[in-house]
């Protein structure tokens, strides 16, 4: 079976769900080999084994995470050369896509981004124009580099006992040209990760400066992640990494609840492939209502707390 | 400082966007063309850096004839001149090829700083900044929401999944911007008039020294196999709150097994 490289997405050893999804996908297409970059591997190895990594390449040199993107692409490029895998999969996050792009140039391959599924022969399904068009595409030059959107393929446990191999790469000066001097982690709290969550509750301008506690209360009743529109992040009501939309995160949960959000095109670009969509907005003409499965025209300060209460009652 | 801003013309996101049935490429005639929104932030940042440091801002666009409108708008905002790479042979180029073509043109213009949007609204690949930095062998300062330049030292704040990174490098460099970085100016009447007289150099593929085997649909490293419109979302149910709106949503959620 052909080997397929999966770049592990993690923050200090905390493995992102998209990685498990990619391992599942890779094992459907061939044999999944995880590529670990950075520290914290020991705490994560069981997780990778549980989700079917047949092999793990561990690159733990500190240099690999001290510079923007290029070292990760360099390590992957070397593995492509040494191991001749059938394809490389990365998560289609902002950084994942950049790694894919640099890797593609390094190895002279085509790259496909924002892929939602991959079939035999590495034919990739894309959801484009905000979900309006489904396109299939393939790479016809080099080893396919494919960036897969989080929450597109369900992760399935498939326990394996992967062999481990330590790997390193000699970085060029160009790979070390953009030095990360500080990583600032903004608290995410106990809620699920925005791009991974099955349910997302987002608040917008209508929520106001003091209203985000209502959004958090509703989210917690559903076990959901909290998101925000740009109006809310720009106003400083919620940190920017929770922004959903074209320049924020693209989410594709089972359920998306938009509260006090008008549904501007840039917001929709980040959420309109959600399976079920609900909105609360006092303006019946708000464009968000064009997308909903269920909508309530009304004051969010009445409707949202009542909803939270009803959900808690039903538990 | 020699600043080059990359500007892509994209179909207006408010108008219907389609792929063409004959070659599966973007139907650029079907929709109004506008400057990719994030590129306006890139132009603004370039102008601010020029205003602070002195220098010249050049707009670089690869795209069909009609992209001239977007170039004029960028010039009206205050850019000094433009280079328009336009050739039918470029049609259908993928990201790998586009980065090749732009790199070649940057070899002609030279640069201290290349500034671009972090993602386009049509293709949304978000790979160009990384590809250009790799090809040019210069620092990749992408996803920036803050840029500071002091002599040849450049610092950016790069947004990440978990917050942000502080990144340092030396010029020349490639910078891609997110919308938090600034608020783009509107072209003034004076700017619009002045733009008409600013120089726009039009280059064909051969003028730019492009290898014909590395550009265009036929030589692309990726290919669209087929495409279809996604089934439209079913019309949802919308109710007006009469004191029980929250309870109604809860009922709906229960019917869908979310609670
Ligand atoms: C380059 C660029 C990138 C962008 N990227 C993003 C992005 O990533 N994400 C994003 O979200 N936006 C993005 N935007 C901004 C986008 O265009 C909108 O401005 C933004 O989404 C509006 O946020 P909003 O819906 O919260 O606010 P508004 O559009 O002001 O809507 C507020 C809504 O709340 C409703 N409301 C008010 N009070 C109440 C109440 N008491 N009860 C119920 N409803 C109420 C109103 O009826 C209204 O519909 C981007 C814009 C640009 C130019
Ligand atoms: C729906 C769709 C999906 C596509 N998917 C893929 C894919 O998966 N893989 C692939 O290789 N190609 C793909 N393409 C082709 C892709 O559009 C072009 O190669 C494009 O030139 C680069 O991609 P982008 O606009 O997404 O770049 P991005 O990296 O998203 O753009 C970032 C910035 O680069 C600059 N820029 C981009 N293009 C130009 C230009 N022509 N002139 C000047 N500046 C520019 C702009 O400043 C822009 O803000 C797709 C095209 C479409 C229409």
XYZ file of C-alpha atoms and ligand atoms in Angstrom:
680
model
C 0.000 0.000 0.000
C 1.195 3.459 -0.822
C 2.413 5.652 2.009
C 0.612 8.934 2.594
C 2.108 11.693 4.709
C -0.135 13.517 7.166
C 1.265 16.651 8.794
C 0.172 16.685 12.435
C -1.474 19.940 13.468
C -0.925 20.576 17.158
C -0.376 23.365 19.639
C 2.340 22.333 22.102
C 1.447 18.661 21.866
C -2.308 19.141 21.873
C -3.334 17.366 18.639
C -6.045 19.035 16.570
C -9.004 16.965 15.498
C -8.293 17.659 11.832
C -5.181 15.488 12.167
C -7.274 12.498 13.220
C -9.606 13.166 10.304
C -6.619 13.224 7.943
C -5.268 9.953 9.354
C -8.646 8.320 8.715
C -8.713 9.713 5.190
C -5.113 8.678 4.508
C -5.803 5.105 5.597
C -8.703 4.987 3.190
C -6.367 5.971 0.348
C -3.239 4.090 1.453
C -1.187 3.886 4.634
C -1.080 6.877 6.918
C 2.303 8.133 8.133
C 2.109 11.003 10.599
C 4.730 13.743 10.462
C 5.320 15.374 13.823
C 7.060 18.740 14.018
C 7.990 20.393 17.304
C 7.868 19.455 20.969
C 5.322 17.466 22.960
C 5.324 14.252 20.933
C 5.381 11.940 23.932
C 2.062 13.216 25.178
C 0.475 12.819 21.742
C 1.780 9.475 20.487
C -1.091 7.418 21.881
C -3.618 9.575 20.102
C -1.866 9.174 16.752
C -1.661 5.406 17.253
C -5.310 5.212 18.235
C -6.372 6.913 15.002
C -4.335 4.690 12.762
C -0.892 6.194 12.162
C 1.097 3.274 10.707
C 4.325 5.197 11.113
C 5.409 8.458 12.728
C 8.251 10.661 11.564
C 9.294 12.797 14.494
C 11.065 16.078 13.816
C 11.717 17.651 17.186
C 14.600 20.047 16.450
C 13.741 23.376 17.955
C 14.748 25.157 14.751
C 11.759 23.638 12.975
C 9.315 25.783 14.927
C 11.427 28.923 15.354
C 10.716 30.334 11.891
C 7.570 31.048 9.911
C 6.270 28.059 7.882
C 9.384 27.328 5.769
C 11.041 24.725 8.065
C 7.911 22.582 8.145
C 7.738 22.679 4.360
C 11.458 21.844 4.181
C 11.035 18.788 6.382
C 8.066 17.579 4.355
C 9.971 18.176 1.111
C 12.816 16.019 2.362
C 10.416 13.255 3.385
C 8.784 13.390 -0.026
C 12.191 12.888 -1.556
C 13.311 10.123 0.818
C 10.092 8.159 1.191
C 8.356 8.837 -2.138
C 4.845 8.950 -0.622
C 1.774 8.887 -2.862
C 0.460 12.190 -1.447
C 0.826 14.718 1.359
C -2.196 15.827 3.390
C -2.339 18.900 5.618
C -5.225 20.633 7.392
C -6.634 23.583 5.430
C -6.042 26.143 8.156
C -4.427 29.461 7.238
C -0.983 28.116 8.176
C -1.676 24.647 6.783
C -2.393 26.156 3.382
C 0.823 28.172 3.527
C 2.850 25.061 4.352
C 1.155 23.319 1.434
C 2.025 26.229 -0.862
C 5.709 26.334 0.056
C 5.982 22.571 -0.137
C 4.404 22.580 -3.584
C 7.060 25.013 -4.837
C 9.888 23.078 -3.187
C 8.897 19.785 -4.827
C 7.378 21.205 -8.012
C 3.940 19.733 -7.359
C 0.414 20.946 -7.794
C -1.508 21.905 -4.664
C -5.224 21.663 -3.971
C -6.709 23.700 -1.142
C -9.992 23.725 0.777
C -10.677 20.155 -0.127
C -13.627 18.438 1.587
C -12.992 14.856 0.485
C -10.495 12.779 -1.482
C -11.411 9.727 -3.573
C -9.291 6.992 -5.160
C -6.717 8.324 -7.585
C -6.467 11.396 -5.348
C -9.413 13.097 -6.962
C -10.240 15.893 -4.542
C -13.652 17.363 -3.928
C -13.741 21.141 -3.352
C -16.572 23.188 -2.065
C -16.161 26.580 -3.747
C -17.944 29.935 -3.989
C -19.220 29.563 -0.461
C -20.534 26.071 -1.003
C -22.474 27.002 -4.165
C -20.392 24.775 -6.439
C -18.856 21.342 -5.928
C -15.772 20.780 -8.076
C -13.507 17.761 -8.442
C -9.863 18.344 -9.214
C -6.610 16.465 -9.329
C -2.916 17.127 -9.325
C -1.241 16.092 -12.552
C 2.327 17.167 -11.797
C 4.343 15.746 -8.929
C 3.255 14.309 -5.595
C -0.220 15.661 -4.804
C -0.248 18.177 -1.945
C -3.770 18.434 -0.569
C -5.106 20.770 2.118
C -8.277 19.322 3.634
C -10.777 21.456 5.500
C -11.345 20.577 9.165
C -14.639 18.827 9.988
C -15.044 17.448 6.468
C -14.244 13.767 7.001
C -15.256 12.041 10.241
C -12.319 10.702 12.264
C -12.535 7.014 13.110
C -10.439 5.228 15.693
C -8.346 2.429 14.128
C -5.678 1.414 16.619
C -2.191 0.776 15.223
C 1.303 0.417 16.648
C 3.316 2.852 14.619
C 7.052 2.607 14.136
C 8.809 5.841 15.015
C 11.630 7.429 13.083
C 13.489 10.556 14.171
C 13.948 12.934 11.248
C 15.694 16.239 10.685
C 16.496 18.516 7.797
C 19.258 20.988 7.038
C 17.541 24.361 6.778
C 18.728 26.908 4.229
C 19.233 30.568 5.148
C 16.038 31.363 3.264
C 14.122 28.856 5.404
C 15.335 30.787 8.451
C 14.599 34.269 7.132
C 11.482 35.032 9.205
C 12.217 34.456 12.880
C 9.425 33.959 15.399
C 10.614 35.868 18.461
C 7.493 35.333 20.553
C 4.367 33.170 20.418
C 1.437 34.760 22.163
C -1.305 32.327 23.158
C -4.641 33.936 23.875
C -6.736 31.979 26.345
C -9.339 29.753 24.797
C -10.811 28.440 28.036
C -12.584 25.120 28.387
C -14.820 25.306 25.338
C -14.269 23.166 22.258
C -12.008 24.484 19.537
C -13.880 26.680 17.062
C -12.925 24.832 13.876
C -13.418 21.412 15.467
C -16.685 21.932 17.296
C -19.853 20.091 16.289
C -21.864 23.132 17.370
C -20.894 26.803 17.113
C -22.806 29.715 18.625
C -21.705 33.105 17.268
C -22.512 36.635 18.322
C -22.388 39.844 16.309
C -22.869 43.566 16.645
C -26.403 43.090 17.934
C -25.023 41.365 21.007
C -23.247 44.468 22.243
C -20.361 44.961 24.593
C -21.919 43.241 27.573
C -23.977 40.602 25.802
C -21.330 37.985 25.110
C -22.106 36.298 28.423
C -25.484 35.420 26.860
C -23.695 33.856 23.879
C -21.365 31.924 26.187
C -24.285 30.728 28.288
C -26.101 29.452 25.212
C -22.928 27.845 23.882
C -22.279 26.084 27.182
C -25.812 24.703 27.320
C -25.119 23.058 23.946
C -21.482 22.124 24.587
C -20.638 24.462 21.742
C -17.733 26.681 20.731
C -18.206 30.451 20.676
C -17.639 32.435 17.490
C -17.985 36.101 16.596
C -18.502 38.344 13.608
C -15.898 40.869 12.612
C -18.045 43.661 14.045
C -17.723 41.993 17.445
C -13.987 41.257 17.223
C -13.165 44.712 15.854
C -15.055 46.284 18.749
C -12.927 44.204 21.103
C -15.921 42.343 22.572
C -14.348 39.018 21.705
C -10.763 38.051 20.740
C -9.966 38.013 17.036
C -9.122 34.325 16.861
C -12.812 33.612 17.347
C -13.767 35.527 14.212
C -15.730 33.437 11.751
C -15.621 34.434 8.117
C -13.559 35.107 5.094
C -10.658 36.527 7.040
C -11.413 34.620 10.192
C -11.967 30.903 10.573
C -13.947 28.735 8.217
C -16.210 26.467 10.204
C -18.395 23.631 9.054
C -20.182 22.325 12.161
C -23.321 20.221 12.395
C -25.116 23.233 13.872
C -24.366 26.962 13.606
C -26.359 29.476 15.631
C -25.972 33.131 14.536
C -27.147 35.652 17.113
C -27.349 39.355 16.252
C -25.374 38.792 13.049
C -26.651 40.271 9.784
C -25.012 37.691 7.517
C -22.649 39.810 5.417
C -21.027 37.950 2.538
C -17.674 37.866 4.343
C -19.259 36.274 7.380
C -21.152 33.760 5.264
C -17.926 32.719 3.541
C -16.821 31.237 6.847
C -19.971 29.396 7.891
C -22.340 28.695 5.056
C -21.345 25.068 4.640
C -22.601 24.353 8.183
C -25.082 21.478 8.091
C -27.882 23.153 10.063
C -28.131 26.929 10.540
C -30.214 28.886 13.038
C -30.443 32.653 13.407
C -31.892 35.093 15.895
C -32.165 38.635 14.539
C -34.628 41.447 15.026
C -34.491 42.473 11.363
C -36.648 40.192 9.164
C -34.681 41.411 6.125
C -31.276 40.343 7.492
C -29.495 38.282 4.803
C -28.610 35.580 7.336
C -32.251 34.435 7.087
C -31.598 33.344 3.466
C -29.434 30.544 4.838
C -31.318 29.335 7.848
C -33.069 26.089 8.545
C -34.844 27.804 11.387
C -34.933 31.495 12.232
C -36.550 33.690 14.813
C -37.237 37.356 14.161
C -36.993 38.921 17.578
C -34.903 40.535 20.277
C -31.936 38.360 21.063
C -31.946 39.521 24.680
C -35.337 37.819 25.046
C -34.951 34.868 22.713
C -31.432 33.646 23.482
C -31.760 33.409 27.287
C -35.095 31.630 26.874
C -33.466 29.192 24.481
C -30.656 28.502 26.956
C -33.190 27.879 29.702
C -35.258 25.512 27.520
C -32.185 23.531 26.518
C -31.101 23.126 30.137
C -34.652 22.072 31.058
C -34.654 19.377 28.392
C -31.435 17.782 29.600
C 11.708 52.153 -0.733
C 10.552 50.165 -3.744
C 7.185 48.668 -2.771
C 5.248 46.382 -5.097
C 1.592 45.683 -4.258
C -0.100 42.697 -5.809
C -3.651 43.358 -6.878
C -5.967 40.678 -8.175
C -9.224 41.442 -9.899
C -11.946 39.070 -8.715
C -15.649 38.699 -9.475
C -17.769 40.775 -7.126
C -18.843 38.432 -4.345
C -22.307 39.977 -4.492
C -22.867 38.843 -8.068
C -23.278 35.196 -9.152
C -19.932 33.416 -9.543
C -19.635 30.576 -12.022
C -17.177 28.265 -13.690
C -17.296 28.002 -17.490
C -18.688 24.748 -18.850
C -16.091 24.415 -21.634
C -12.823 24.558 -19.665
C -13.889 24.676 -15.982
C -12.143 28.003 -15.397
C -13.641 31.012 -13.693
C -16.226 32.844 -15.794
C -14.720 36.308 -15.451
C -17.173 37.804 -17.949
C -20.239 36.731 -15.967
C -19.635 39.000 -13.002
C -18.426 42.516 -12.348
C -14.719 42.641 -11.589
C -13.560 44.348 -8.426
C -10.268 44.588 -6.542
C -9.941 41.656 -4.195
C -11.000 43.258 -0.913
C -7.897 42.347 1.037
C -5.721 43.844 -1.683
C -7.187 47.246 -0.827
C -5.703 46.754 2.640
C -2.413 45.808 1.000
C -2.505 48.991 -1.100
C -3.311 51.068 1.972
C -0.427 49.546 3.911
C 1.939 50.187 1.009
C 0.840 53.823 0.839
C 1.282 54.290 4.588
C 4.778 52.831 4.479
C 5.650 55.048 1.541
C 4.274 58.102 3.337
C 6.406 57.318 6.371
C 9.588 56.164 4.642
C 9.495 57.663 1.159
C 9.749 55.605 -2.007
C 7.474 54.394 -4.726
C 4.473 52.077 -4.896
C 4.008 49.904 -7.976
C 0.835 47.917 -8.578
C 1.321 44.510 -10.165
C -1.640 42.664 -11.638
C -1.820 39.494 -13.646
C -5.187 39.238 -15.336
C -7.268 39.933 -18.441
C -7.683 43.341 -20.153
C -10.629 44.191 -17.986
C -8.385 44.163 -14.894
C -7.301 47.665 -16.013
C -10.257 49.038 -14.032
C -8.834 47.619 -10.842
C -5.383 48.960 -11.651
C -6.836 52.451 -12.167
C -8.559 52.274 -8.826
C -5.319 51.285 -7.093
C -3.576 54.206 -8.796
C -6.411 56.503 -7.754
C -5.869 55.468 -4.148
C -2.323 56.757 -4.514
C -0.030 54.141 -6.054
C 2.539 55.651 -8.413
C 2.567 53.266 -11.348
C 1.502 49.839 -12.474
C 2.602 46.752 -14.340
C -0.125 44.705 -15.990
C 0.806 41.176 -17.036
C -1.785 40.182 -19.588
C -1.674 37.362 -22.105
C -4.211 34.771 -23.254
C -1.487 32.186 -22.720
C -1.797 32.818 -18.965
C -5.487 31.938 -18.800
C -6.270 29.049 -16.476
C -2.936 29.221 -14.642
C -3.018 27.598 -11.225
C -1.383 28.892 -8.061
C 2.002 27.307 -8.791
C 2.093 28.923 -12.228
C 0.746 32.255 -11.013
C 3.501 32.426 -8.407
C 6.049 31.630 -11.121
C 4.757 34.363 -13.418
C 4.607 36.984 -10.669
C 8.103 36.057 -9.499
C 9.423 36.639 -13.007
C 7.837 40.071 -13.183
C 9.177 40.939 -9.713
C 12.600 40.124 -11.115
C 12.103 42.988 -13.572
C 10.599 45.532 -11.192
C 12.899 44.722 -8.291
C 11.493 45.288 -4.791
C 12.279 45.988 -1.178
C 8.827 44.939 -0.122
C 6.086 42.929 -1.833
C 2.686 43.388 -0.180
C -0.388 41.322 -1.001
C -3.680 40.183 0.472
C -3.551 36.963 2.470
C -6.358 35.394 0.446
C -8.490 36.123 -2.592
C -12.277 35.918 -2.437
C -12.626 33.814 -5.587
C -10.127 30.969 -5.352
C -9.291 31.449 -1.664
C -6.195 29.279 -1.868
C -4.230 31.560 0.469
C -0.939 30.169 -0.845
C 0.505 32.997 -2.913
C 2.504 34.756 -0.192
C 4.139 31.486 0.865
C 4.876 30.487 -2.719
C 6.378 33.857 -3.593
C 8.585 33.927 -0.497
C 9.808 30.431 -1.343
C 10.555 31.293 -4.958
C 12.200 34.624 -4.138
C 14.171 33.266 -1.168
C 13.063 36.158 1.044
C 11.258 36.215 4.423
C 7.612 35.189 4.483
C 5.835 37.695 6.710
C 2.315 36.523 6.072
C -1.056 36.985 7.802
C 0.154 40.267 9.266
C -2.094 42.564 11.248
C 0.729 44.939 12.134
C 3.899 45.930 10.294
C 6.766 48.054 11.616
C 9.773 49.021 9.536
C 12.969 50.550 10.844
C 15.710 50.864 8.244
C 16.084 47.388 6.819
C 14.573 45.712 9.894
C 10.948 44.655 9.667
C 8.691 43.322 12.421
C 5.206 41.951 11.969
C 2.520 40.521 14.137
C 1.294 37.332 12.453
C -2.139 36.050 13.405
C -2.218 32.382 14.326
C -4.751 29.791 15.374
C -3.998 30.445 19.016
C -3.340 34.187 19.078
C -0.371 35.710 17.300
C 3.353 35.419 16.708
C 5.822 38.280 16.742
C 8.100 37.848 13.747
C 11.304 39.658 12.796
C 13.230 39.753 9.549
C 15.234 41.972 7.204
C 14.172 43.494 3.919
C 13.583 42.574 1.159
C 10.493 40.610 2.198
C 7.014 39.426 1.242
C 4.194 40.632 3.498
C 0.590 39.436 3.311
C -2.066 41.320 5.234
C -5.337 40.586 7.013
C -8.152 43.095 7.292
C -7.309 44.079 10.879
C -4.219 45.938 9.685
C -5.756 49.252 8.618
C -8.765 50.947 7.072
C -8.295 51.509 3.324
C -8.814 55.036 2.039
C -11.274 55.936 -0.697
C -9.832 57.438 -3.857
C -10.309 61.203 -3.849
C -11.531 63.076 -6.916
C -8.025 64.435 -7.324
C -6.646 60.922 -7.035
C -9.009 59.657 -9.715
C -7.978 62.420 -12.100
C -4.272 61.914 -11.374
C -4.580 58.145 -11.917
C -5.449 58.705 -15.562
C -1.961 60.039 -16.189
C 0.015 57.525 -14.177
C 2.109 55.050 -16.171
C 0.805 51.513 -16.711
C 3.239 49.143 -18.364
C 1.547 46.271 -20.165
C 3.577 43.098 -20.485
C 2.848 39.961 -22.463
C 4.186 36.584 -21.385
C 7.158 36.857 -23.733
C 7.964 40.424 -22.590
C 8.112 39.147 -19.030
C 10.452 36.352 -20.078
C 7.980 33.626 -19.159
C 8.632 30.103 -20.332
C 5.536 29.175 -22.364
C 5.730 25.616 -21.027
C 5.201 26.815 -17.469
C 2.004 28.831 -17.853
C -1.636 28.410 -18.804
C -4.311 25.797 -18.413
C -2.648 23.165 -20.615
C 0.487 23.128 -18.444
C -1.152 23.525 -15.056
C -0.078 21.214 -12.226
C -3.713 20.878 -11.187
C -6.812 20.178 -13.264
C -10.522 20.419 -12.632
C -12.118 17.064 -13.497
C -15.755 18.134 -13.266
C -18.036 20.450 -11.345
C -21.689 20.957 -10.580
C -23.836 23.390 -8.680
C -24.477 22.222 -5.159
C -28.124 21.475 -4.429
C -29.631 24.701 -3.041
C -30.378 24.851 0.667
C -34.018 24.041 1.347
C -36.080 27.072 2.347
C -35.993 27.275 6.135
C -38.743 28.105 8.567
C -38.795 31.650 9.942
C -41.044 32.684 12.800
C -41.586 35.980 14.579
C -41.008 35.929 18.319
C -44.219 36.141 20.283
C -42.662 35.508 23.621
C -41.896 31.873 22.795
C -39.135 32.252 20.167
C -36.506 30.597 22.344
C -38.812 27.672 23.137
C -39.562 27.240 19.430
C -35.863 26.975 18.603
C -35.439 24.436 21.400
C -38.271 22.385 19.893
C -36.609 22.528 16.495
C -33.286 21.465 18.006
C -34.985 18.589 19.787
C -36.600 17.467 16.522
C -33.104 17.372 14.995
C -31.707 15.541 18.041
C -29.324 18.373 18.989
C -30.814 18.420 22.467
C -11.864 42.435 3.765
C -13.001 42.162 4.692
C -12.981 40.988 5.415
C -14.016 40.696 6.311
N -13.961 39.518 6.991
C -14.978 39.224 7.840
C -14.973 38.000 8.563
O -14.036 37.200 8.488
N -16.007 37.751 9.392
C -17.061 38.612 9.542
O -17.973 38.313 10.327
N -17.092 39.774 8.873
C -16.071 40.100 8.041
N -16.103 41.299 7.388
C -17.120 42.302 7.805
C -18.499 42.111 7.196
O -18.560 42.792 5.972
C -19.574 42.711 8.144
O -19.284 44.068 8.360
C -19.679 42.008 9.491
O -19.799 40.611 9.308
C -20.895 42.543 10.239
O -20.981 41.942 11.517
P -22.394 41.792 12.198
O -23.285 40.958 11.375
O -22.138 41.350 13.594
O -22.899 43.306 12.298
P -24.072 44.043 11.520
O -24.000 43.849 10.072
O -24.139 45.423 12.067
O -25.348 43.236 12.004
C -25.850 43.260 13.313
C -27.164 42.532 13.275
O -27.652 42.417 14.588
C -29.058 42.611 14.562
N -29.451 43.061 15.893
C -29.115 44.205 16.517
N -29.661 44.250 17.752
C -30.350 43.114 17.922
C -31.141 42.580 18.974
N -31.295 43.202 20.128
N -31.712 41.368 18.782
C -31.561 40.690 17.602
N -30.817 41.157 16.577
C -30.225 42.358 16.734
C -29.301 43.636 13.482
O -30.616 43.528 12.966
C -28.240 43.251 12.449
O -28.763 42.355 11.477
C -15.096 41.601 6.480
C -15.128 42.781 5.739
C -14.101 43.064 4.847
C -14.173 44.328 4.051
C -12.752 28.371 -7.370
C -11.299 28.244 -7.679
C -10.519 27.305 -6.981
C -9.153 27.188 -7.248
N -8.447 26.241 -6.581
C -7.126 26.120 -6.847
C -6.360 25.122 -6.191
O -6.873 24.350 -5.350
N -5.038 25.022 -6.499
C -4.445 25.849 -7.408
O -3.240 25.719 -7.643
N -5.147 26.800 -8.044
C -6.471 26.959 -7.795
N -7.189 27.914 -8.466
C -6.446 28.839 -9.382
C -6.083 30.171 -8.653
O -7.185 31.023 -8.669
C -5.041 30.990 -9.335
O -3.900 30.295 -9.493
C -4.754 32.301 -8.591
O -4.028 33.176 -9.387
C -3.985 32.156 -7.288
O -4.813 31.730 -6.342
P -5.562 32.697 -5.288
O -6.203 33.838 -5.906
O -6.378 31.758 -4.505
O -4.338 33.216 -4.385
P -4.337 33.656 -2.888
O -3.088 33.127 -2.305
O -5.629 33.365 -2.195
O -4.206 35.212 -3.091
C -3.482 36.013 -2.209
C -3.105 37.293 -2.869
O -2.235 37.040 -3.962
C -2.353 38.105 -4.894
N -2.696 37.554 -6.197
C -3.264 36.375 -6.470
N -3.440 36.226 -7.793
C -2.962 37.356 -8.363
C -2.896 37.834 -9.696
N -3.350 37.111 -10.720
N -2.358 39.060 -9.905
C -1.913 39.811 -8.877
N -1.970 39.424 -7.605
C -2.491 38.210 -7.351
C -3.440 39.025 -4.384
O -2.828 40.073 -3.657
C -4.223 38.124 -3.435
O -4.894 38.849 -2.411
C -8.552 28.021 -8.225
C -9.327 28.953 -8.917
C -10.700 29.073 -8.660
C -11.508 30.074 -9.413
